[in-house]
Tab-separated table of C-alpha atoms and ligand atoms in Angstrom:
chain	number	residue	atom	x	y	z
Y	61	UNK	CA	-4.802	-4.662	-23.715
Y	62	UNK	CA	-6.202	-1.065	-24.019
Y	63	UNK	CA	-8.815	-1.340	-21.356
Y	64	UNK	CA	-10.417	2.654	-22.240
Y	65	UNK	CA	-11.576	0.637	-25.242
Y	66	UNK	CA	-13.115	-2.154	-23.710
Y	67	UNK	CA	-15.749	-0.569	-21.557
Y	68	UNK	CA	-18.077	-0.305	-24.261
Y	69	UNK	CA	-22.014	-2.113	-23.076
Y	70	UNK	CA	-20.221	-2.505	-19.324
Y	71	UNK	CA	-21.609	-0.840	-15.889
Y	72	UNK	CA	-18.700	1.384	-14.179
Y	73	UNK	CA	-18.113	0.440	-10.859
Y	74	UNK	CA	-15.920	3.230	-8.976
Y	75	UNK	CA	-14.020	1.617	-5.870
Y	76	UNK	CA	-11.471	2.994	-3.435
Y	77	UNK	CA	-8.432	2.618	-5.100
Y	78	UNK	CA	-6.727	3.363	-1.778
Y	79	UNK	CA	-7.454	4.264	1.853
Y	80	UNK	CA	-9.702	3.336	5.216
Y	81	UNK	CA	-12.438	2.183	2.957
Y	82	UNK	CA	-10.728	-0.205	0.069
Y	83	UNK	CA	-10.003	-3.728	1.783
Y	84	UNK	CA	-13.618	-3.630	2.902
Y	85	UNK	CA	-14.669	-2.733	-0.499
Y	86	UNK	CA	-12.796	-5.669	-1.760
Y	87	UNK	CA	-13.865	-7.868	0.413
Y	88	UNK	CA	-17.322	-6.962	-0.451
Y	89	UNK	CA	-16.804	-7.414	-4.116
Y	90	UNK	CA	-15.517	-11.196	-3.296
Y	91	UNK	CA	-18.877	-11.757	-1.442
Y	92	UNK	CA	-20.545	-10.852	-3.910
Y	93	UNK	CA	-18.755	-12.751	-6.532
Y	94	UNK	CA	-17.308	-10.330	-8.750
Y	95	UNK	CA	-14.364	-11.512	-10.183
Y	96	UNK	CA	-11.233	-9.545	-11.589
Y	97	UNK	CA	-7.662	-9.078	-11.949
Y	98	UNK	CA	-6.216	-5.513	-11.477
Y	99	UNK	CA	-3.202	-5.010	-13.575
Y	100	UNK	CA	-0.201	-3.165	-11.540
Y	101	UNK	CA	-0.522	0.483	-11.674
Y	102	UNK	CA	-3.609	0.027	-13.368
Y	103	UNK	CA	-6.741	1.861	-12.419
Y	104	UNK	CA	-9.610	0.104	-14.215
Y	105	UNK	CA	-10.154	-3.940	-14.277
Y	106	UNK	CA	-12.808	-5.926	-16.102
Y	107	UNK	CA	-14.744	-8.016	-14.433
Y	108	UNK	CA	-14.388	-11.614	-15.779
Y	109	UNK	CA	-17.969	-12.898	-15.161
Y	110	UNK	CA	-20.295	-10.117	-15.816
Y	111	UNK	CA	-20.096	-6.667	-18.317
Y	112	UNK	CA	-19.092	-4.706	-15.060
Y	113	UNK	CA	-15.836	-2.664	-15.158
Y	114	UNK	CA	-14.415	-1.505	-11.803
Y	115	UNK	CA	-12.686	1.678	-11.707
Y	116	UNK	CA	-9.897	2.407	-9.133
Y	117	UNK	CA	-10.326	6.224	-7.648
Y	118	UNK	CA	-9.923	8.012	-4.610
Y	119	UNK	CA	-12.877	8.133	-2.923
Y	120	UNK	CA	-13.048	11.886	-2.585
Y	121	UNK	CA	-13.223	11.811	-6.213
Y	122	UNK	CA	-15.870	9.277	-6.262
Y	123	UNK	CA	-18.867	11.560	-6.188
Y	124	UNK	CA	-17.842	13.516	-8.733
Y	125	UNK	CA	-17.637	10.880	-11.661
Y	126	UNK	CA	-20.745	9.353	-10.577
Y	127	UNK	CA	-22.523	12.881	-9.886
Y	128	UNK	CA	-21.616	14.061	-13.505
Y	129	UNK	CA	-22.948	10.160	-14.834
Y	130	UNK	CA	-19.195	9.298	-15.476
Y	131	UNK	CA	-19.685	6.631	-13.592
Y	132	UNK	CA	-22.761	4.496	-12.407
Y	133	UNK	CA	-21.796	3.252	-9.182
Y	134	UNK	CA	-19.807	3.493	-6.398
Y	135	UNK	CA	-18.442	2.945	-3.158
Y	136	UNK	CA	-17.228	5.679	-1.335
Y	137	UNK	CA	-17.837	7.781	2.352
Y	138	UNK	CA	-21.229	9.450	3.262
Y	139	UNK	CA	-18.763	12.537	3.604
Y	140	UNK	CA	-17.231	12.697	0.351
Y	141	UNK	CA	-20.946	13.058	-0.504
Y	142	UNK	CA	-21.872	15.847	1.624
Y	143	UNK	CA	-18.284	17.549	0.364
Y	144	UNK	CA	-19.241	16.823	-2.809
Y	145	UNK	CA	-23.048	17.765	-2.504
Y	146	UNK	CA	-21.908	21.074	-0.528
Y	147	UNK	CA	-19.811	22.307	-3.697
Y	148	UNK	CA	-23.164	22.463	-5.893
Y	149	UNK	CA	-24.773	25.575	-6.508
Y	150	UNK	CA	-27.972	26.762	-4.540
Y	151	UNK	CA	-30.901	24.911	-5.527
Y	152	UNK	CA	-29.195	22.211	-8.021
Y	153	UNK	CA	-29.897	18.572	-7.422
Y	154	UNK	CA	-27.171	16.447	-6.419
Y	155	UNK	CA	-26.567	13.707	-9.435
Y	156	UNK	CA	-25.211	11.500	-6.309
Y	157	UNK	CA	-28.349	9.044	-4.868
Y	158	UNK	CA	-27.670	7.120	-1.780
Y	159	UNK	CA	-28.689	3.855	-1.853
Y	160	UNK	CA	-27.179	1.794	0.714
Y	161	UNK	CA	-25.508	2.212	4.001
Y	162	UNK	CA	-22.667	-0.550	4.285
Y	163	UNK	CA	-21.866	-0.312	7.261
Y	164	UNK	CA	-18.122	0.140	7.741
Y	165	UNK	CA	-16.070	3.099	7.326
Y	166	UNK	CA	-17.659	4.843	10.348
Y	167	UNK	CA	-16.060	7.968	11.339
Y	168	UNK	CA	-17.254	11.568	12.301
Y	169	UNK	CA	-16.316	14.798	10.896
Y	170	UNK	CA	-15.788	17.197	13.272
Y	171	UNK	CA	-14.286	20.205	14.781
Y	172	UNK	CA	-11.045	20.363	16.721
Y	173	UNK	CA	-8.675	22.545	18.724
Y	174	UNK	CA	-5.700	22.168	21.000
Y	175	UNK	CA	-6.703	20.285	24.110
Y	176	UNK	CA	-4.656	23.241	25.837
Y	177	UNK	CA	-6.296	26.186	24.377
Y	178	UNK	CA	-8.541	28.730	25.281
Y	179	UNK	CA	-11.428	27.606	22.869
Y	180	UNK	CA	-14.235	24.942	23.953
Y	181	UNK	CA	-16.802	25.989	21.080
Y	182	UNK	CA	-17.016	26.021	17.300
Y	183	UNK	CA	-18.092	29.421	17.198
Y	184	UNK	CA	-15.020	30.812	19.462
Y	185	UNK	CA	-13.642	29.929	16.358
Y	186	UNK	CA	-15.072	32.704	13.844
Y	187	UNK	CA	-12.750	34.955	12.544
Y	188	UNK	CA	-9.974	32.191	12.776
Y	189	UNK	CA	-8.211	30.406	10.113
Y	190	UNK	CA	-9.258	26.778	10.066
Y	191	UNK	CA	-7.658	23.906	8.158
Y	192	UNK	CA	-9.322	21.261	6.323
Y	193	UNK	CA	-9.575	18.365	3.582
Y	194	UNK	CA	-13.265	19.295	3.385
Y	195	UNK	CA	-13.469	23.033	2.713
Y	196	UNK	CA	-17.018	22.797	1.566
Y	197	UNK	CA	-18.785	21.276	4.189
Y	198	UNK	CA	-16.617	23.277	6.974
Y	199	UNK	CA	-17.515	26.592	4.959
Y	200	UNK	CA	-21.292	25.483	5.461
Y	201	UNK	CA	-20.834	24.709	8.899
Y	202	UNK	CA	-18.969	28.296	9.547
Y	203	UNK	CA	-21.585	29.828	7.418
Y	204	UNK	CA	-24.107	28.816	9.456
Y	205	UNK	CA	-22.305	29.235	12.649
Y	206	UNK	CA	-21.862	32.864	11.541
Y	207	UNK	CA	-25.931	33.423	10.784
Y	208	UNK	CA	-24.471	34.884	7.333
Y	209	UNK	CA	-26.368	35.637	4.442
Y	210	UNK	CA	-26.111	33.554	1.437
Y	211	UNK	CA	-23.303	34.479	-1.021
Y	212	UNK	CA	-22.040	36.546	1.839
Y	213	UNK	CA	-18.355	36.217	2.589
Y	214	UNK	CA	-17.290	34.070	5.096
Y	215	UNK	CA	-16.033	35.539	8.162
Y	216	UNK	CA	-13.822	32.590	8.967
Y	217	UNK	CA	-10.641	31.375	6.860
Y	218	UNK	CA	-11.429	27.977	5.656
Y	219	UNK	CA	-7.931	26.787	4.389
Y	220	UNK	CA	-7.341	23.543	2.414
Y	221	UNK	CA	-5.102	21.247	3.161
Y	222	UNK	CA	-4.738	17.724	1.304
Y	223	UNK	CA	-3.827	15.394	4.266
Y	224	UNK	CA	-1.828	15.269	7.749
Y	225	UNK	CA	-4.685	17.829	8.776
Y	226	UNK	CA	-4.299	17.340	12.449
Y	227	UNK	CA	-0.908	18.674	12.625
Y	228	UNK	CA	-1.614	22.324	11.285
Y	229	UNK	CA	-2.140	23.313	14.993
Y	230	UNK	CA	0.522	22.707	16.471
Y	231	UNK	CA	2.659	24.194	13.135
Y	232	UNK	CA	0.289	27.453	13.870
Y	233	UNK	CA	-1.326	27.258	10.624
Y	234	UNK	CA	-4.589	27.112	12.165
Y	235	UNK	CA	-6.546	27.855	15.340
Y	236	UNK	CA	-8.616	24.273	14.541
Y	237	UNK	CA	-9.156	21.643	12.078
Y	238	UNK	CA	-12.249	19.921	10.787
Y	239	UNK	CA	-11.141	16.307	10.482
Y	240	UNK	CA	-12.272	12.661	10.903
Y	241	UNK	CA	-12.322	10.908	13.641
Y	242	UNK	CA	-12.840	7.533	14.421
Y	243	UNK	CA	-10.795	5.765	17.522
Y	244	UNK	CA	-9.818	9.435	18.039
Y	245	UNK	CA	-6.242	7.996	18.285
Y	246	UNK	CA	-4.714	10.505	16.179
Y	247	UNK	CA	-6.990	13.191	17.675
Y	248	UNK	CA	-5.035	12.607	21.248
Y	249	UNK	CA	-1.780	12.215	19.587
Y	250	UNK	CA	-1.642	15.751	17.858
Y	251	UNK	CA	-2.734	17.130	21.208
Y	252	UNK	CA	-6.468	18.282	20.452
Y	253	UNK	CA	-9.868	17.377	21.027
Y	254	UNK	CA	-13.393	17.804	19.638
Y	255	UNK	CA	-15.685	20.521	20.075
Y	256	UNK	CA	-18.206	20.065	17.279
Y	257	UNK	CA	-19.432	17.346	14.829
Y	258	UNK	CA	-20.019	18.639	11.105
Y	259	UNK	CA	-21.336	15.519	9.637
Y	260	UNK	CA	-21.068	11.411	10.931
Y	261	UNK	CA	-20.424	9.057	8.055
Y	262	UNK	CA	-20.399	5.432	6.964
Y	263	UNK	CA	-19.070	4.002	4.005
Y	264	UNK	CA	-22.344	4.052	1.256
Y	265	UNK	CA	-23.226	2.640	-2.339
Y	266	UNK	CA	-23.949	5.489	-4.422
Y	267	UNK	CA	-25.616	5.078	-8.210
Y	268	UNK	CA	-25.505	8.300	-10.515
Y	269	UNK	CA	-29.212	9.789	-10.273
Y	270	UNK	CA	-29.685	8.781	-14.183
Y	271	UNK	CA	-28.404	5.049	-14.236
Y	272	UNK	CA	-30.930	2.694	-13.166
Y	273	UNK	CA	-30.603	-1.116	-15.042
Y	274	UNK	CA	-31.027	-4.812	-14.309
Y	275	UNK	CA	-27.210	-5.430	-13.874
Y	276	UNK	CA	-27.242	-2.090	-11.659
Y	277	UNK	CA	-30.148	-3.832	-9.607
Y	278	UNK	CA	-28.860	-6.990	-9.782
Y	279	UNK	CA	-25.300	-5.504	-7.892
Y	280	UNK	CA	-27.233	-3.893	-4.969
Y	281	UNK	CA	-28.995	-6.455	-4.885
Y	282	UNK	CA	-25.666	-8.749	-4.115
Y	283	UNK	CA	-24.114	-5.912	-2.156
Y	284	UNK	CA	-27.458	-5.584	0.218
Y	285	UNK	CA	-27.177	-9.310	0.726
Y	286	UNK	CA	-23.459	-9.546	1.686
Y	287	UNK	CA	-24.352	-6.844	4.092
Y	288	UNK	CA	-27.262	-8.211	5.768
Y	289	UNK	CA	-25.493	-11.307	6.321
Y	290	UNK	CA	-22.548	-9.737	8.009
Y	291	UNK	CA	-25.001	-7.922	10.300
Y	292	UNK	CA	-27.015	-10.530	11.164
Y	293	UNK	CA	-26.656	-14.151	12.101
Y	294	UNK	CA	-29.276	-17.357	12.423
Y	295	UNK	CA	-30.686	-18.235	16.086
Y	296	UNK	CA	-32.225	-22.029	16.472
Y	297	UNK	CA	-33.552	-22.895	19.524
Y	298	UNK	CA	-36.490	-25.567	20.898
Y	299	UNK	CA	-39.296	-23.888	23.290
Y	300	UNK	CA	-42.081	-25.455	24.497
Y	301	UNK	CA	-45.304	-24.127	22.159
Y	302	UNK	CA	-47.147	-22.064	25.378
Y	303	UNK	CA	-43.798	-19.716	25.532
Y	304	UNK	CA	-44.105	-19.485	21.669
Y	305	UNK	CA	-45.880	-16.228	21.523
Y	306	UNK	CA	-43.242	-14.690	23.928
Y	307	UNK	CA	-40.241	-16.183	22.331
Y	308	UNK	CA	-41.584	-14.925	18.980
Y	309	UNK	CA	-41.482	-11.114	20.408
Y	310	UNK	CA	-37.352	-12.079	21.591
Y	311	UNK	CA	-37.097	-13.135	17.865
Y	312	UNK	CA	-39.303	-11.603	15.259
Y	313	UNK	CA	-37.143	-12.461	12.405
Y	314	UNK	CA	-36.975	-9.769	9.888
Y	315	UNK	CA	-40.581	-11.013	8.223
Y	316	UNK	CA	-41.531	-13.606	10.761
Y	317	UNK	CA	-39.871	-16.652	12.723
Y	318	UNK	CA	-39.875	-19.857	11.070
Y	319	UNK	CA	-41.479	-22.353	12.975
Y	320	UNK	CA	-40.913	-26.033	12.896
Y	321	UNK	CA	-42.763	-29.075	14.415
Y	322	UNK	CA	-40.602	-31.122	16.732
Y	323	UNK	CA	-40.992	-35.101	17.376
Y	324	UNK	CA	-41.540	-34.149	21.143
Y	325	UNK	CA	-44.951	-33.540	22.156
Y	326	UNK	CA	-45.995	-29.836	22.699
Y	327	UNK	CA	-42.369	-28.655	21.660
Y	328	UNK	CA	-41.172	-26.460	18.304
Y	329	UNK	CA	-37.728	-25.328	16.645
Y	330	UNK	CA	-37.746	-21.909	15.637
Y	331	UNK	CA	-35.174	-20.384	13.728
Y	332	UNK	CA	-34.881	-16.694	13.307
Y	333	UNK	CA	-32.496	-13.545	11.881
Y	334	UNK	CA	-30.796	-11.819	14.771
Y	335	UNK	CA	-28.754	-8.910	14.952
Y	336	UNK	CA	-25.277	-9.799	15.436
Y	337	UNK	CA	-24.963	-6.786	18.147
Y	338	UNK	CA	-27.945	-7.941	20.270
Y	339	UNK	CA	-27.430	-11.617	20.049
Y	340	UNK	CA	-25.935	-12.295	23.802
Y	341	UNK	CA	-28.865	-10.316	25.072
Y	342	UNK	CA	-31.362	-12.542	23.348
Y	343	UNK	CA	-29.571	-15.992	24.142
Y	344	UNK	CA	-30.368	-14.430	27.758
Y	345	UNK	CA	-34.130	-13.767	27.444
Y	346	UNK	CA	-34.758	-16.874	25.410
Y	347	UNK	CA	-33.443	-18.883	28.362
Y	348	UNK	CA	-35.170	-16.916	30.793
Y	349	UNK	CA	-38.489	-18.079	28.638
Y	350	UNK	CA	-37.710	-21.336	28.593
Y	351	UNK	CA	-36.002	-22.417	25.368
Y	352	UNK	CA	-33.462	-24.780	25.319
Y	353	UNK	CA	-30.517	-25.766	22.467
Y	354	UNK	CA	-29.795	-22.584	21.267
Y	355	UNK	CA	-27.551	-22.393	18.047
Y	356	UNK	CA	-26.121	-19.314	16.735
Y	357	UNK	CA	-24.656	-19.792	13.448
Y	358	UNK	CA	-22.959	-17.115	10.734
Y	359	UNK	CA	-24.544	-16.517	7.565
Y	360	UNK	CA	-22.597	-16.604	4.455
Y	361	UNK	CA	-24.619	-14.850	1.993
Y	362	UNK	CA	-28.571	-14.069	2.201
Y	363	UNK	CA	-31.160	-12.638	-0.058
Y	364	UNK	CA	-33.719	-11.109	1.429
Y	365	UNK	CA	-35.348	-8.219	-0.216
R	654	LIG	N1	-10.153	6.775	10.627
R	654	LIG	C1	-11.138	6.421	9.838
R	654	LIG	N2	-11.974	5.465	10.200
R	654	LIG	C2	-12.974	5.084	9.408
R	654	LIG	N3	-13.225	5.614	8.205
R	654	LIG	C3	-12.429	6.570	7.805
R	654	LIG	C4	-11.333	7.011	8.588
R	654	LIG	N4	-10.690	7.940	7.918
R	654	LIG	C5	-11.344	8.067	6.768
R	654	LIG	N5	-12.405	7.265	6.686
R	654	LIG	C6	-13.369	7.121	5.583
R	654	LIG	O1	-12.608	6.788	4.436
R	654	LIG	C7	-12.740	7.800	3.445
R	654	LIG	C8	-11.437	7.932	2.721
R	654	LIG	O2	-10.456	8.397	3.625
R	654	LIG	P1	-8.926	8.021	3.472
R	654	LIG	O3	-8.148	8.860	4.450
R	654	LIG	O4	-8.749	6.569	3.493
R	654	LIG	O5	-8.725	8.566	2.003
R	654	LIG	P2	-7.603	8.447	0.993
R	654	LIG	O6	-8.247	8.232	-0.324
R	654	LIG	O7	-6.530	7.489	1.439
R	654	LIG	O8	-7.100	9.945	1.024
R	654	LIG	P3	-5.873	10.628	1.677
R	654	LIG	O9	-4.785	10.426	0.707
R	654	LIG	O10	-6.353	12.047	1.820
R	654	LIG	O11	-5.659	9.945	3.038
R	654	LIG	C9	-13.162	9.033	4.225
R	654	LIG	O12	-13.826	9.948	3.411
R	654	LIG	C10	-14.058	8.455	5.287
R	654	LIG	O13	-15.345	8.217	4.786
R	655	LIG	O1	-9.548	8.684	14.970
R	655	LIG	P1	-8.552	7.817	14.292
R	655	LIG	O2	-8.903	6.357	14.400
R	655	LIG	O3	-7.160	8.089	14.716
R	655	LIG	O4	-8.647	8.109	12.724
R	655	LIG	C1	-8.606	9.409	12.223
R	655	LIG	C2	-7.570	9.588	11.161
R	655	LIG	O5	-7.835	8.712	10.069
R	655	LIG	C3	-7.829	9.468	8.856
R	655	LIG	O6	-6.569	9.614	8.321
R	655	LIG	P2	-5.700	8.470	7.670
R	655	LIG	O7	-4.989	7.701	8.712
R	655	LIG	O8	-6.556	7.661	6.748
R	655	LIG	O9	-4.600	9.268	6.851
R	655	LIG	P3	-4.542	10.775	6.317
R	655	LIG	O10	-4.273	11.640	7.523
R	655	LIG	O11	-3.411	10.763	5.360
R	655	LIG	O12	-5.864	11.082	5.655
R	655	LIG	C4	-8.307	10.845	9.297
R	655	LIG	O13	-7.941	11.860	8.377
R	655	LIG	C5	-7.658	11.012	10.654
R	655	LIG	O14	-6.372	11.589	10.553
């Protein structure tokens, strides 16, 4: 089937077609029941039960079809944004609008030189050749770092380099990278360490600034959901109706707690959305209030906007 001619009346979806951020991506697309099949080798796949068509890109391309209105959503980093957003010429709106955080995919940009070295800040650094996969976000940094004029040249030499960043030290390439970081596993391994953070980032839905439709509203929608229920999960518990007021401040809920009648005289069951993070610490001041029973249980799906 020639796909290219089949995306007539549907809403692009770009996805990760590869990477830190695509199995999460995925799995977020089965929460939210969007169904498809991608062909081998094949980088777009129609979605079997809605006009949605999901298109398979790197996600430092991302931005850029969505941006230019190529695209109308997508799933991508917070700093293939910035690179992208970085690129655009002084004063120019960025066609990329952030609209949610996901919440996985967390890393942080930053600055690096040999653990052994003489250098221990970014701006020892200017002058130097640096090496990165994001050339305009490190040239900002630099830029700023220098106190240079707009349009000025760059003191620094920003280098690009398309992966394996972290080993251009040690090759002498560079005098420091700009790279992510997350455990900081590979950091260690290459024999460097941080000195300066450029930008933090999170995986993000991003719609082009132009698209805005029920199916597009209807996804976020679904997406925002998913995500709430991963982040949160349901608390139950019995307390006596005097610690109510109290309780209710351990468990506000994200409107309000929903409070139930029990059988037992002067008693209630409240249930209430808790942060999956902070959930041991409230088990532990519920108790210390009095409540008794308490459930925790996983949400599968929620609506709640
Ligand atoms: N170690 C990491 N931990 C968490 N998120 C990361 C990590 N590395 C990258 N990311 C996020 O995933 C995005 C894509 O990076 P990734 O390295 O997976 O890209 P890729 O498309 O496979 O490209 P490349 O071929 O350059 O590796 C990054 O922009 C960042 O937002
Ligand atoms: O702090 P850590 O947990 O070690 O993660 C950081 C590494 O992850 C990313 O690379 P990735 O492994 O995706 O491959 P790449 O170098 O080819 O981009 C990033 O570019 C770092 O090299």
């Amino acid at each position: 089937m020639d796909l290219v001619n089949h995306l007539e009346g549907r809403l692009l979806f770009a996805v990760p077609k590869k990477g830190r951020l695509q199995q999460a991506t995925l799995d977020l697309l089965a929460g939210c029941d969007i169904q498809f099949r991608r062909e081998t080798r094949l980088d777009i796949a129609l979605v079997k039960n809605l006009p949605i068509a999901l298109i398979f890109l790197p996600a430092a391309d991302i931005p850029t079809f969505v941006g230019e209105g190529r695209v109308d959503l997508g799933i991508t980093g917070r700093d293939q944004v910035a690179e992208h957003d970085s690129t655009l010429p002084a004063g120019e709106t960025s066609g990329v609008e952030e609209i949610l955080d996901l919440g996985f995919g967390g890393c942080k940009l930053q600055v690096q030189v040999p653990q052994k070295g003489d250098i221990t800040e970014a701006k020892q650094l200017i002058g130097r050749n640096v090496v990165t996969s994001f050339t305009a976000l490190s040239e900002a940094f630099f830029s700023k770092l220098e106190g240079a004029a707009p349009g000025s040249k760059l003191q620094t030499k920003i280098k690009y380099v398309g992966g394996s960043v972290e080993a251009a030290c040690a090759l002498g390439v560079a005098d420091g990278i700009v790279d992510l970081v997350e455990s900081g596993e590979t950091m260690k391994a290459a024999g460097l360490k941080a000195i300066d953070t450029v930008v933090e980032s999170n995986a993000v839905l991003v719609k082009s600034r132009d698209s805005n439709n029920d199916l597009l509203n209807l996804i976020t929608s679904r997406i925002r959901g998913v995500i709430t229920a991963q982040k949160f999960v349901l608390c139950q518990y019995n307390i006596p109706r005097s610690e109510l007021a109290i309780a209710s401040k351990i468990t506000p809920g994200k409107r309000a707690p929903t409070i139930t009648a029990l059988e037992e005289e002067g008693w209630v069951a409240v249930s209430s959305m808790v942060e999956k993070k902070r959930v041991a610490t409230v088990m532990d001041e519920l108790i210390k209030v009095g409540a008794t029973d308490i459930l925790v249980l996983n949400i599968a799906n929620s609506r709640t906007d």
